[in-house]
Amino acid sequence: MSIFRLAAASALTRSVVLRPTLARAAFKAAAPHRSLATVADTVFPFDSSAPKATPAALKLKSGHVFTGTSFGAQNSSFGEAVFTTSLVGYPESMTDPSYRGQILVFTQPLIGNYGVPSQEKDQFGLLKYFESNKIQCSGIVVNDYATKYSHWTAVESLGEWCAREGIPAISGVDTRAIVHLLRDQGSTLAKLEIGDEVLENKEVVEFPNPNTRNLVSEASTKEIYELNPMGDVKIALIDCGVKENILRCLVARGASVTVFPWNYDFNKVMDQYDGLFISNGPGDPRAAMATVQNLATAFQNPAPKPIFGICMGNQLMGMAAGLDVYKLQFGNRGHNQPAINMQNGRCSITSQNHGYALEDSALAPGKTFNGWEKYFVNANDGSNEGIRHTVKPFSSVQFHPEAKGGPQDTEYLFDDFLNVARAEKAKISSKPFFVSEGLTKDAPKSVEIAV
C-alpha cells in the first residue's frame, strides 16, 4: 500500500473515532464493507417498565390527520394551526399572548432540549424568561420531543410544563408535511386530540374559529398598573396582549410605564403622559375597534403626544389612519423575517408573529395617505411592516423590535420613541405660562413662571 493510501486510511479511521455520527456515510462511500457501517450504532434494550405512550392526533379542517404521541396534558383542544420558523425560544413563543387561540407547529425538529426555566422576575418585577405568566397557545406540535433536557436555568421539562398548564402537545409527526399544507392552503382550523380512541374516532368535528372571539380582550390586563414610577418620562401603554420584554425595553431605558386595558379611553388622561404606546396582541384587529376610535381621536389632537405601536399596534394605528387590514395566507412567524426601512433602504432581520397585515396600497412609494407613508416593507412577501406620519410624531412597526427570542437589530426603535417623547416633554416644560393675580381696581397683571 502506498504512503498516500496509508494516509487516507489513517484519516478515515480518525474521522470515525472522533465523529462517530459520520461513520455510516464514510464507510458506505469508501468500500463494500457494509457490515462496518454499524460500528457507531448503539442499541438500547427495551424498557418494559417505561410508561405506555398515549396516542395523539392533529386533525385539520381540510381532512388531513397526523398521528403521533402525547407528551403534554391529557386533554384535547381546538385552535388555528400556524407554524413558526424560530430555532430557539419556545418558552417565549408559547407564552406570547399573540399566539392565543393557536396550535403552534414548530419547524425546528428538536424541541424541549433545554427544558423550561423558573418564574424568576427581574428588578422591575417582570418575568425574566417568559412573555406572560402562562402558556398562551392552545397546543404545540413538534417532530422530535427531547425527553431529557439540560440547561442551567431549567427547572422542569417541556412536557411537565404543558401538563401542569393543561396544554396538549404531540410529538412524532412530520412537521415538514404540515408546514407544506399550511403554506399551500393557508393557516387552517385544527383539533389536537389526545387519547387511545383518536384513531377510531371518525365523527365529524366542528372546528370553532378563535378569530371570531375578541382575543385582545382576553389577553389584555383587567386593571391599570404602573412600572418604574420614578422614570423621567411617563408613557401610557395600551395593553392589547403586551409581551413582558416590551415593558422591559421601556422601563430599562428610564421610562415610567402605566399599563391600561385595551379599550381604555386614554385621551382623557394624555395630559398626564409624555407618550403613548400601543402593544402587540392576538387575533383579528377588527375586534379592537374601541382602540381604533380612541387613536383616531388622538390623531386629531392639535398638540399631539408621540405615539408608537408594535405588531397589532401597527394595524390599529393604520386603521385609525384610514387603512384596511387583511388576513395573510399563513402569516409571518419566526425570528428571521427581513424588513426593509423605506427611509434608508437598510434591511433588518426581525422577529415576527402575526396573521393579519395592513392593506397599504394607498401608500405607494413617494406618496402619502392622510399624511402617512410607508415605514418598513417585508422583503419576502411585500407586506406592510410599518407606517409613519410625515409631520406628527406617530409611527409603528409590524415586527417585534424587542425580539425575545430573536435578533435585536431594531431595538433602537425604543430609543427613537423615548428620545422623541423626552424632546417633546422638554419643549412643553420650557414654555412659560401665565397665572392671573386676581381682580383688582387696576388693570390685571400676569406673573410669568418658568417651569
Coordinates of N, CA and C in Angstrom, one line a residue, residues 308-417:
F308 N -46.3 55.4 19.5 CA -45.6 54.3 18.8 C -46.3 53.0 19.0
G309 N -46.4 52.2 18.0 CA -47.1 50.9 18.0 C -46.3 49.7 17.5
I310 N -46.5 48.5 18.0 CA -45.8 47.3 17.6 C -46.8 46.2 17.3
C311 N -46.6 45.6 16.2 CA -47.4 44.4 15.8 C -48.9 44.8 15.6
M312 N -49.8 44.3 16.5 CA -51.2 44.8 16.4 C -51.3 46.3 16.5
G313 N -50.4 46.9 17.3 CA -50.4 48.3 17.4 C -50.2 49.0 16.0
N314 N -49.4 48.4 15.1 CA -49.3 48.9 13.8 C -50.6 48.8 13.0
Q315 N -51.3 47.7 13.1 CA -52.6 47.5 12.4 C -53.6 48.5 13.0
L316 N -53.7 48.6 14.3 CA -54.7 49.5 14.9 C -54.4 51.0 14.5
M317 N -53.2 51.4 14.5 CA -52.9 52.8 14.1 C -53.2 53.0 12.6
G318 N -52.9 51.9 11.8 CA -53.2 52.0 10.4 C -54.7 52.2 10.1
M319 N -55.5 51.4 10.8 CA -56.9 51.5 10.7 C -57.4 52.9 11.1
A320 N -56.9 53.4 12.2 CA -57.3 54.7 12.7 C -56.9 55.8 11.7
A321 N -55.8 55.5 10.9 CA -55.4 56.5 9.8 C -56.2 56.4 8.5
G322 N -57.1 55.3 8.5 CA -57.9 55.2 7.3 C -57.6 54.0 6.4
L323 N -56.6 53.2 6.8 CA -56.3 52.0 6.0 C -57.1 50.8 6.5
D324 N -57.1 49.7 5.7 CA -57.8 48.5 6.0 C -56.8 47.4 6.4
V325 N -57.3 46.3 6.8 CA -56.5 45.1 7.2 C -57.0 43.9 6.4
Y326 N -56.1 42.9 6.2 CA -56.5 41.6 5.6 C -55.7 40.5 6.3
K327 N -56.3 39.3 6.1 CA -55.6 38.1 6.7 C -54.6 37.5 5.7
L328 N -53.4 37.3 6.2 CA -52.3 36.7 5.4 C -52.6 35.2 5.3
Q329 N -52.1 34.7 4.2 CA -52.4 33.3 3.9 C -51.9 32.4 5.0
F330 N -50.7 32.5 5.5 CA -50.2 31.7 6.6 C -49.4 32.5 7.6
G331 N -49.4 33.8 7.5 CA -48.8 34.7 8.5 C -47.3 34.7 8.4
N332 N -46.7 35.6 9.2 CA -45.3 35.7 9.3 C -44.9 35.5 10.8
R333 N -44.3 34.3 11.1 CA -44.0 34.0 12.4 C -42.6 33.3 12.5
G334 N -41.7 33.9 13.3 CA -40.4 33.4 13.4 C -39.4 34.6 13.7
H335 N -38.1 34.2 13.7 CA -37.1 35.2 14.1 C -36.2 35.5 12.9
N336 N -36.6 35.3 11.7 CA -35.8 35.5 10.6 C -36.5 36.3 9.4
Q337 N -37.4 37.2 9.8 CA -38.1 37.9 8.7 C -37.4 39.2 8.3
P338 N -37.1 39.4 7.0 CA -36.4 40.6 6.6 C -37.3 41.8 6.4
A339 N -37.0 42.9 7.0 CA -37.9 44.1 6.9 C -37.0 45.3 6.4
I340 N -37.4 45.9 5.3 CA -36.6 47.0 4.7 C -37.1 48.3 5.1
N341 N -36.2 49.2 5.7 CA -36.6 50.5 6.1 C -36.6 51.4 4.8
M342 N -37.8 51.9 4.5 CA -38.0 52.7 3.3 C -37.4 54.1 3.4
Q343 N -36.9 54.5 4.6 CA -36.2 55.8 4.7 C -34.8 55.7 4.2
N344 N -34.1 54.6 4.5 CA -32.7 54.5 4.2 C -32.3 53.2 3.4
G345 N -33.3 52.4 3.1 CA -33.0 51.2 2.3 C -32.3 50.0 3.1
R346 N -32.1 50.2 4.4 CA -31.5 49.2 5.1 C -32.4 48.0 5.5
C347 N -31.9 46.8 5.3 CA -32.7 45.6 5.6 C -32.3 45.0 7.0
S348 N -33.3 44.8 7.9 CA -33.0 44.2 9.2 C -33.7 42.9 9.3
I349 N -33.1 42.0 10.0 CA -33.7 40.7 10.3 C -34.5 40.9 11.6
T350 N -35.8 40.5 11.5 CA -36.7 40.8 12.6 C -37.4 39.6 13.2
S351 N -37.9 39.7 14.4 CA -38.8 38.7 15.0 C -40.2 39.1 14.7
Q352 N -41.1 38.2 14.3 CA -42.5 38.5 14.0 C -43.4 37.4 14.4
N353 N -44.7 37.8 14.6 CA -45.7 36.9 15.0 C -47.1 37.5 14.7
H354 N -47.6 37.4 13.5 CA -48.8 38.0 13.2 C -49.5 37.3 12.0
G355 N -50.8 37.2 12.0 CA -51.6 36.6 10.9 C -52.3 37.6 10.0
Y356 N -52.3 38.9 10.5 CA -53.0 39.9 9.7 C -52.0 41.0 9.3
A357 N -52.3 41.8 8.3 CA -51.4 42.9 7.9 C -52.3 44.1 7.4
L358 N -51.6 45.2 7.3 CA -52.3 46.4 6.7 C -52.3 46.3 5.2
E359 N -53.4 46.7 4.7 CA -53.6 46.9 3.2 C -53.1 48.3 2.9
D360 N -51.8 48.4 2.4 CA -51.2 49.7 2.3 C -51.0 50.2 0.8
S361 N -51.8 49.7 -0.1 CA -51.6 50.1 -1.5 C -51.8 51.6 -1.7
A362 N -52.5 52.2 -0.8 CA -52.6 53.7 -0.8 C -51.3 54.4 -0.6
L363 N -50.4 53.7 0.1 CA -49.1 54.3 0.4 C -48.1 53.9 -0.6
A364 N -48.3 54.2 -1.9 CA -47.4 53.9 -2.9 C -46.0 54.6 -2.7
P365 N -44.9 54.1 -3.2 CA -43.6 54.7 -3.0 C -43.7 56.2 -3.4
G366 N -43.2 57.1 -2.5 CA -43.2 58.5 -2.8 C -44.5 59.2 -2.6
K367 N -45.6 58.5 -2.2 CA -46.9 59.0 -2.0 C -47.3 58.9 -0.5
T368 N -48.2 59.8 -0.1 CA -48.7 59.7 1.3 C -50.2 59.6 1.3
F369 N -50.8 59.1 2.4 CA -52.2 59.0 2.6 C -52.6 59.6 3.9
N370 N -53.4 60.7 3.9 CA -53.8 61.4 5.1 C -52.6 61.7 5.9
G371 N -51.4 62.0 5.3 CA -50.2 62.4 6.0 C -49.3 61.2 6.4
W372 N -49.7 60.0 6.0 CA -48.9 58.8 6.4 C -48.2 58.3 5.2
E373 N -47.0 57.6 5.5 CA -46.2 57.0 4.5 C -45.7 55.6 5.0
K374 N -45.2 54.8 4.0 CA -44.7 53.5 4.4 C -43.4 53.7 5.2
Y375 N -43.2 52.9 6.2 CA -42.0 53.0 7.0 C -41.1 51.8 6.7
F376 N -41.7 50.5 6.9 CA -41.0 49.3 6.6 C -41.8 48.4 5.7
V377 N -41.1 47.6 4.9 CA -41.8 46.6 4.0 C -41.1 45.2 4.1
N378 N -41.9 44.2 4.1 CA -41.3 42.8 4.2 C -40.6 42.4 2.9
A379 N -39.4 42.0 3.0 CA -38.6 41.7 1.7 C -39.1 40.4 1.1
N380 N -39.7 39.6 1.9 CA -40.2 38.3 1.4 C -41.5 38.4 0.6
D381 N -42.5 38.9 1.2 CA -43.8 38.9 0.5 C -44.4 40.3 0.2
G382 N -43.6 41.4 0.5 CA -44.0 42.7 0.2 C -45.1 43.3 1.1
S383 N -45.4 42.6 2.2 CA -46.5 43.1 3.1 C -46.0 44.2 3.9
N384 N -46.9 45.0 4.5 CA -46.5 46.1 5.3 C -45.9 45.8 6.6
E385 N -44.8 46.5 6.9 CA -44.1 46.3 8.2 C -44.0 47.5 9.0
G386 N -44.7 48.6 8.6 CA -44.7 49.8 9.4 C -45.1 51.0 8.7
I387 N -45.7 52.0 9.4 CA -46.1 53.3 8.8 C -45.6 54.4 9.7
R388 N -45.5 55.6 9.2 CA -45.2 56.8 10.0 C -45.8 58.0 9.4
H389 N -46.1 59.0 10.3 CA -46.7 60.2 9.9 C -45.6 61.2 9.4
T390 N -45.8 61.9 8.4 CA -44.8 62.8 7.8 C -44.5 64.0 8.6
V391 N -45.5 64.4 9.5 CA -45.4 65.6 10.3 C -45.5 65.4 11.8
K392 N -46.5 64.6 12.2 CA -46.7 64.4 13.6 C -45.8 63.2 14.1
P393 N -45.6 63.2 15.4 CA -44.7 62.2 16.0 C -45.4 60.8 16.2
F394 N -45.9 60.3 15.1 CA -46.6 59.0 15.1 C -45.8 58.0 14.2
S395 N -45.6 56.8 14.7 CA -45.0 55.7 13.9 C -45.3 54.4 14.5
S396 N -45.2 53.3 13.7 CA -45.5 52.0 14.2 C -44.8 51.0 13.3
V397 N -44.5 49.8 13.8 CA -43.9 48.7 13.1 C -44.7 47.4 13.3
Q398 N -44.7 46.5 12.3 CA -45.4 45.3 12.4 C -44.5 44.2 13.1
F399 N -43.2 44.3 13.0 CA -42.4 43.3 13.7 C -42.1 43.6 15.1
H400 N -41.3 42.8 15.8 CA -41.1 43.0 17.2 C -39.6 43.4 17.5
P401 N -39.4 44.7 17.7 CA -38.0 45.2 18.0 C -37.5 44.6 19.3
E402 N -38.4 44.3 20.2 CA -37.9 43.7 21.5 C -37.5 42.3 21.4
A403 N -37.8 41.6 20.2 CA -37.4 40.2 20.0 C -37.9 39.3 21.1
K404 N -36.9 38.6 21.7 CA -37.2 37.7 22.9 C -38.1 36.5 22.5
G405 N -37.6 35.5 21.8 CA -36.3 35.5 21.3 C -36.2 36.0 19.9
G406 N -35.0 36.1 19.4 CA -34.7 36.6 18.1 C -33.7 37.7 18.0
P407 N -33.5 38.2 16.9 CA -32.5 39.3 16.7 C -32.9 40.6 17.3
Q408 N -31.9 41.4 17.8 CA -32.2 42.7 18.4 C -31.8 43.8 17.5
D409 N -31.8 43.6 16.2 CA -31.3 44.6 15.2 C -32.1 45.9 15.3
T410 N -33.4 45.8 15.6 CA -34.2 47.0 15.6 C -34.6 47.5 16.9
E411 N -33.9 47.1 18.0 CA -34.3 47.6 19.3 C -34.0 49.1 19.5
Y412 N -33.3 49.6 18.6 CA -33.0 51.1 18.6 C -34.3 51.9 18.5
L413 N -35.4 51.3 18.0 CA -36.7 52.0 17.8 C -37.3 52.4 19.1
F414 N -37.0 51.7 20.2 CA -37.4 52.1 21.5 C -36.7 53.4 21.9
D415 N -35.4 53.5 21.6 CA -34.6 54.7 21.9 C -35.2 55.9 21.1
D416 N -35.5 55.6 19.8 CA -36.1 56.7 19.0 C -37.3 57.2 19.6
F417 N -38.2 56.3 20.0 CA -39.5 56.7 20.5 C -39.4 57.5 21.8

